[in-house]
Structure formats: C-alpha cells, structure tokens
CSV table of C-alpha atoms in Angstrom, one decimal:
chain,number,residue,atom,x,y,z
A,1,UNK,CA,-40.8,42.8,-44.5
A,2,UNK,CA,-39.6,43.4,-48.0
A,3,UNK,CA,-40.6,46.2,-50.3
A,4,UNK,CA,-43.3,45.4,-52.8
A,5,UNK,CA,-42.0,45.0,-56.4
A,6,UNK,CA,-42.9,47.6,-59.0
A,7,UNK,CA,-41.4,48.1,-62.5
A,8,UNK,CA,-38.8,51.0,-62.4
A,9,UNK,CA,-40.4,52.7,-65.3
A,10,UNK,CA,-43.4,52.7,-67.7
A,11,UNK,CA,-44.3,55.0,-70.6
A,12,UNK,CA,-47.2,55.8,-72.8
A,13,UNK,CA,-48.4,58.3,-75.3
A,14,UNK,CA,-51.2,60.8,-74.6
A,15,UNK,CA,-54.6,59.2,-74.8
A,16,UNK,CA,-53.2,55.7,-74.3
A,17,UNK,CA,-53.7,53.4,-71.3
A,18,UNK,CA,-50.9,52.1,-69.1
A,19,UNK,CA,-50.8,49.7,-66.2
A,20,UNK,CA,-48.4,49.6,-63.3
A,21,UNK,CA,-48.0,46.4,-61.4
A,22,UNK,CA,-47.2,45.9,-57.7
A,23,UNK,CA,-46.2,42.4,-56.7
A,24,UNK,CA,-46.1,41.3,-53.1
A,25,UNK,CA,-46.6,38.0,-51.2
A,26,UNK,CA,-49.3,36.0,-49.6
A,27,UNK,CA,-48.4,37.9,-46.4
A,28,UNK,CA,-49.3,41.3,-47.7
A,29,UNK,CA,-51.0,42.0,-51.1
A,30,UNK,CA,-52.3,38.5,-51.4
A,31,UNK,CA,-54.0,38.4,-48.0
A,32,UNK,CA,-55.6,41.8,-47.7
A,33,UNK,CA,-57.7,44.1,-49.9
A,34,UNK,CA,-55.7,47.0,-48.4
A,35,UNK,CA,-53.6,48.2,-51.3
A,36,UNK,CA,-53.3,52.0,-51.9
A,37,UNK,CA,-51.6,53.9,-54.6
A,38,UNK,CA,-49.9,57.3,-54.5
A,39,UNK,CA,-48.8,59.8,-57.1
A,40,UNK,CA,-45.8,61.9,-56.5
A,41,UNK,CA,-44.7,64.8,-58.8
A,42,UNK,CA,-41.0,66.0,-58.5
A,43,UNK,CA,-40.4,67.9,-55.3
A,44,UNK,CA,-43.9,67.3,-54.0
A,45,UNK,CA,-45.6,65.2,-51.4
A,46,UNK,CA,-47.3,62.0,-52.4
A,47,UNK,CA,-51.0,62.1,-53.1
A,48,UNK,CA,-53.5,59.3,-52.5
A,49,UNK,CA,-55.0,58.1,-55.8
A,50,UNK,CA,-56.5,54.7,-54.9
A,51,UNK,CA,-57.3,52.9,-51.6
A,52,UNK,CA,-58.6,49.4,-50.7
A,53,UNK,CA,-57.4,48.1,-54.1
A,54,UNK,CA,-59.9,49.9,-56.3
A,55,UNK,CA,-61.6,52.9,-54.5
A,56,UNK,CA,-61.0,56.4,-55.6
A,57,UNK,CA,-60.9,59.3,-53.1
A,58,UNK,CA,-63.1,62.3,-53.8
A,59,UNK,CA,-61.6,64.5,-56.5
A,60,UNK,CA,-59.4,61.8,-58.1
A,61,UNK,CA,-60.1,61.4,-61.8
A,62,UNK,CA,-62.0,58.3,-62.9
A,63,UNK,CA,-59.2,57.7,-65.4
A,64,UNK,CA,-57.4,56.1,-62.5
A,65,UNK,CA,-58.5,52.6,-61.5
A,66,UNK,CA,-57.1,49.7,-59.4
A,67,UNK,CA,-57.4,46.0,-59.3
A,68,UNK,CA,-55.8,42.9,-57.7
A,69,UNK,CA,-55.2,39.3,-58.7
A,70,UNK,CA,-53.4,37.0,-56.3
A,71,UNK,CA,-50.3,38.7,-54.9
A,72,UNK,CA,-50.2,41.4,-57.6
A,73,UNK,CA,-52.1,44.7,-57.5
A,74,UNK,CA,-52.3,47.0,-60.5
A,75,UNK,CA,-52.9,50.6,-61.2
A,76,UNK,CA,-54.3,51.5,-64.6
A,77,UNK,CA,-54.4,55.0,-66.0
A,78,UNK,CA,-56.6,55.5,-69.1
A,79,UNK,CA,-56.6,58.5,-71.5
A,80,UNK,CA,-53.0,59.3,-70.5
A,81,UNK,CA,-52.4,63.0,-70.1
A,82,UNK,CA,-49.1,65.0,-69.7
A,83,UNK,CA,-50.0,65.9,-66.1
A,84,UNK,CA,-50.0,62.2,-65.2
A,85,UNK,CA,-46.2,62.1,-65.6
A,86,UNK,CA,-45.0,61.3,-62.1
A,87,UNK,CA,-43.7,58.6,-59.8
A,88,UNK,CA,-46.3,56.1,-58.5
A,89,UNK,CA,-46.0,54.0,-55.3
A,90,UNK,CA,-48.2,51.2,-54.1
A,91,UNK,CA,-48.6,50.4,-50.5
A,92,UNK,CA,-50.1,47.4,-48.7
A,93,UNK,CA,-51.0,46.3,-45.2
A,94,UNK,CA,-48.5,43.7,-44.3
A,95,UNK,CA,-49.9,42.2,-41.1
A,96,UNK,CA,-48.9,42.9,-37.5
A,97,UNK,CA,-50.2,46.5,-37.8
A,98,UNK,CA,-47.5,47.3,-40.3
A,99,UNK,CA,-47.5,48.6,-43.9
A,100,UNK,CA,-45.0,48.3,-46.7
A,101,UNK,CA,-44.4,50.4,-49.8
A,102,UNK,CA,-43.4,49.5,-53.3
A,103,UNK,CA,-40.1,50.7,-54.8
A,104,UNK,CA,-41.9,53.2,-57.1
A,105,UNK,CA,-42.5,53.5,-60.8
A,106,UNK,CA,-41.6,56.4,-63.0
A,107,UNK,CA,-44.3,57.1,-65.6
A,108,UNK,CA,-43.2,59.0,-68.7
A,109,UNK,CA,-45.8,60.5,-71.0
A,110,UNK,CA,-44.2,60.5,-74.4
B,1,UNK,CA,-58.9,72.6,-44.1
B,2,UNK,CA,-56.5,70.4,-42.2
B,3,UNK,CA,-52.8,70.9,-43.0
B,4,UNK,CA,-49.6,69.3,-41.7
B,5,UNK,CA,-46.2,71.0,-41.5
B,6,UNK,CA,-43.0,69.3,-40.6
B,7,UNK,CA,-40.2,71.2,-38.8
B,8,UNK,CA,-36.9,70.4,-37.1
B,9,UNK,CA,-33.2,70.2,-37.6
B,10,UNK,CA,-32.1,69.9,-41.2
B,11,UNK,CA,-28.6,68.8,-40.3
B,12,UNK,CA,-27.8,66.1,-37.8
B,13,UNK,CA,-24.4,64.6,-36.9
B,14,UNK,CA,-23.8,60.9,-37.1
B,15,UNK,CA,-24.6,59.0,-33.9
B,16,UNK,CA,-26.9,61.8,-32.7
B,17,UNK,CA,-30.7,61.9,-32.5
B,18,UNK,CA,-32.9,63.2,-35.3
B,19,UNK,CA,-35.9,65.2,-33.9
B,20,UNK,CA,-38.9,66.4,-36.0
B,21,UNK,CA,-42.3,67.8,-35.3
B,22,UNK,CA,-45.4,67.8,-37.3
B,23,UNK,CA,-47.8,70.7,-36.6
B,24,UNK,CA,-51.5,70.1,-37.3
B,25,UNK,CA,-53.4,73.2,-38.3
B,26,UNK,CA,-57.0,73.8,-39.3
B,27,UNK,CA,-58.3,71.2,-36.9
B,28,UNK,CA,-57.6,69.3,-33.7
B,29,UNK,CA,-55.2,66.4,-33.7
B,30,UNK,CA,-57.5,64.7,-31.2
B,31,UNK,CA,-60.7,64.9,-33.2
B,32,UNK,CA,-62.0,62.2,-35.5
B,33,UNK,CA,-60.0,59.4,-34.0
B,34,UNK,CA,-57.2,59.6,-36.5
B,35,UNK,CA,-53.8,58.1,-36.2
B,36,UNK,CA,-50.6,60.0,-37.3
B,37,UNK,CA,-47.6,58.6,-39.2
B,38,UNK,CA,-44.1,59.3,-40.4
B,39,UNK,CA,-42.7,58.2,-43.7
B,40,UNK,CA,-39.3,59.0,-45.3
B,41,UNK,CA,-37.8,59.1,-48.7
B,42,UNK,CA,-34.0,59.0,-49.3
B,43,UNK,CA,-32.9,61.3,-52.2
B,44,UNK,CA,-33.8,59.6,-55.5
B,45,UNK,CA,-35.3,56.6,-53.8
B,46,UNK,CA,-38.7,55.2,-52.7
B,47,UNK,CA,-40.9,55.7,-49.7
B,48,UNK,CA,-40.3,53.9,-46.4
B,49,UNK,CA,-42.9,53.7,-43.7
B,50,UNK,CA,-41.4,54.6,-40.3
B,51,UNK,CA,-44.3,54.2,-37.9
B,52,UNK,CA,-47.5,55.6,-36.5
B,53,UNK,CA,-49.2,56.6,-33.3
B,54,UNK,CA,-52.7,55.4,-32.7
B,55,UNK,CA,-55.4,57.8,-31.5
B,56,UNK,CA,-55.2,56.0,-28.1
B,57,UNK,CA,-51.4,56.6,-27.9
B,58,UNK,CA,-50.2,53.2,-28.9
B,59,UNK,CA,-47.3,53.1,-31.3
B,60,UNK,CA,-46.4,50.8,-34.1
B,61,UNK,CA,-43.0,50.9,-35.9
B,62,UNK,CA,-41.3,49.5,-38.9
B,63,UNK,CA,-39.4,46.5,-37.6
B,64,UNK,CA,-36.2,47.6,-39.3
B,65,UNK,CA,-36.2,50.9,-37.4
B,66,UNK,CA,-38.1,49.9,-34.2
B,67,UNK,CA,-35.0,49.9,-31.9
B,68,UNK,CA,-34.3,53.5,-32.8
B,69,UNK,CA,-37.7,55.2,-33.3
B,70,UNK,CA,-40.0,57.0,-30.9
B,71,UNK,CA,-43.2,58.7,-32.1
B,72,UNK,CA,-45.2,60.8,-29.6
B,73,UNK,CA,-48.1,63.2,-29.5
B,74,UNK,CA,-48.5,66.5,-27.7
B,75,UNK,CA,-52.2,67.2,-27.8
B,76,UNK,CA,-51.8,70.6,-26.0
B,77,UNK,CA,-49.7,71.8,-28.9
B,78,UNK,CA,-51.7,70.0,-31.6
B,79,UNK,CA,-48.6,68.3,-32.9
B,80,UNK,CA,-46.8,64.9,-33.0
B,81,UNK,CA,-43.1,64.2,-33.1
B,82,UNK,CA,-40.5,61.8,-34.4
B,83,UNK,CA,-37.2,60.9,-32.7
B,84,UNK,CA,-34.7,58.6,-34.5
B,85,UNK,CA,-31.5,57.8,-32.5
B,86,UNK,CA,-28.0,56.8,-33.6
B,87,UNK,CA,-28.4,58.2,-37.1
B,88,UNK,CA,-26.1,57.4,-39.9
B,89,UNK,CA,-25.8,58.7,-43.5
B,90,UNK,CA,-28.4,56.1,-44.5
B,91,UNK,CA,-31.0,58.1,-42.5
B,92,UNK,CA,-30.6,61.1,-44.8
B,93,UNK,CA,-34.0,61.6,-46.4
B,94,UNK,CA,-37.0,63.8,-46.8
B,95,UNK,CA,-39.2,63.1,-43.9
B,96,UNK,CA,-43.0,63.3,-44.3
B,97,UNK,CA,-45.7,63.4,-41.7
B,98,UNK,CA,-49.1,62.0,-42.7
B,99,UNK,CA,-52.6,61.4,-41.4
B,100,UNK,CA,-53.4,57.7,-41.2
B,101,UNK,CA,-57.0,56.9,-40.4
B,102,UNK,CA,-56.2,53.3,-39.4
B,103,UNK,CA,-58.2,53.7,-36.1
B,104,UNK,CA,-61.2,54.2,-38.3
B,105,UNK,CA,-60.4,51.0,-40.3
B,106,UNK,CA,-58.6,52.7,-43.2
B,107,UNK,CA,-55.1,51.6,-44.1
B,108,UNK,CA,-53.9,54.5,-46.2
B,109,UNK,CA,-52.3,57.9,-45.9
B,110,UNK,CA,-54.9,60.5,-46.9
B,111,UNK,CA,-53.2,63.8,-46.0
B,112,UNK,CA,-49.5,64.6,-46.2
B,113,UNK,CA,-47.2,67.3,-45.1
B,114,UNK,CA,-44.8,68.9,-47.6
B,115,UNK,CA,-41.8,67.1,-46.2
B,116,UNK,CA,-38.5,68.3,-44.7
B,117,UNK,CA,-35.0,67.2,-45.8
B,118,UNK,CA,-32.8,65.9,-43.0
B,119,UNK,CA,-29.1,65.4,-43.8
B,120,UNK,CA,-26.9,63.3,-41.6
B,121,UNK,CA,-23.3,64.6,-41.9
B,122,UNK,CA,-20.5,65.6,-39.7
C-alpha cells in the first residue's frame, strides 16, 4: 500500500486556476470513485473539500472541483484567493477496507 | 454540533505504548451508525491513515501498523481510543481522530479533532 503521488508544490496568482494531481494505481484511484480531497492550513486539522471524486460537502465553495481519469485524480481551484494557500491531500479507497493518502501538495498564492 | 477532542500523553518513551483518547461531544458516538478513525502526521510530513473501528465494533488497520495498533470504543464514556505499542522515534507525530461514515457507505473523513502532538523520546 504505497502513498498516492502528488506534486510537492504548485503556485498561482489570485484569480487564476490551478490543478493538483493525485496519481495512484489500478488498485486504488483507478478502480474506485472514492477519492477525497482535504485542505490543511498550518497548525490546523484537515478539512474535507471533495468526496467521491467530484462531490462538494455543504459549505465548500464551488471554486473547488474534482475529477478523475484513469489512475489520476485532480483537484482544481478556480478564481484563486489568498485564503486558498494551504496544503492539500488526496485520499482514496485502496481495497480490503483500507484507505491511502497522497503525500500532500503545498499551494502558494503568489 | 458534534466535536472531537484528542487527549493523552504527549511524551512516550521508546518501546512503550502510546495511548490516546478521542472524546465525542455534542452527540452520541453510537448514533448514526458512524465509524471512527485515527490518522497521524509526522512533523512536516503528510497524513497517514492508522485505522478505524466500525459501528459494529470491527476494526481495520493500516497493514504497515497492524501488528502494533489497537482501536477500541467506550460507548459509556462516549469516546474511542488508540493504543500503539513498541513505539520508536518514527511514531512521533500529530495524531488526529476523525469521524468516518464508512458504515453508511462513505469513504471519507468528514469531521476531525484538532490533533495532539505525541513525541517519542527517552
């Protein structure tokens, strides 16, 4: 059970859109539409932003969207704002009643 | 509004057992058929799933930690617990408890505690 692969960092200017990728295998991301995304500000607990690949919990801005193609899931943030600067983690069901997280991506708003 | 709060020893000696508790407030741990999970984050690193306890009491653990982990629920105290044995410095991390509605068919963590730092050192 290896961690999902995310880029270490991404950056964008206010108002722009960015996409964070999350690459797994045919045993996790590729086989199940059970990918979730979490936002974590420094010193804070993670917050659920996307579940089941593309669904948004109540209260999460529609600037956040998710998708999946093959073994890679993606989180897109449109209309980037300063408050979006945080670490982002993907997570996927990995079979056998287990889950696996990605290594995390640091988003910098320039 | 449901809230989770971790507590336990912040300093554990190598080879000893780490013990943490997650108190559930604002609602019953037994209602809704939820499952409950532990996740950890070493300083400056990413999240690692430790395991979860199903509403029925069945437990599921990360294969890499399975031999050392025990998660249990005390419904009378409205809390659940984590024990990690034979700890080393590599177990130093912020430990989070989280609600995990897997028993309802949802594979995500929708409510988190604030986390507690556990340091393994002699």
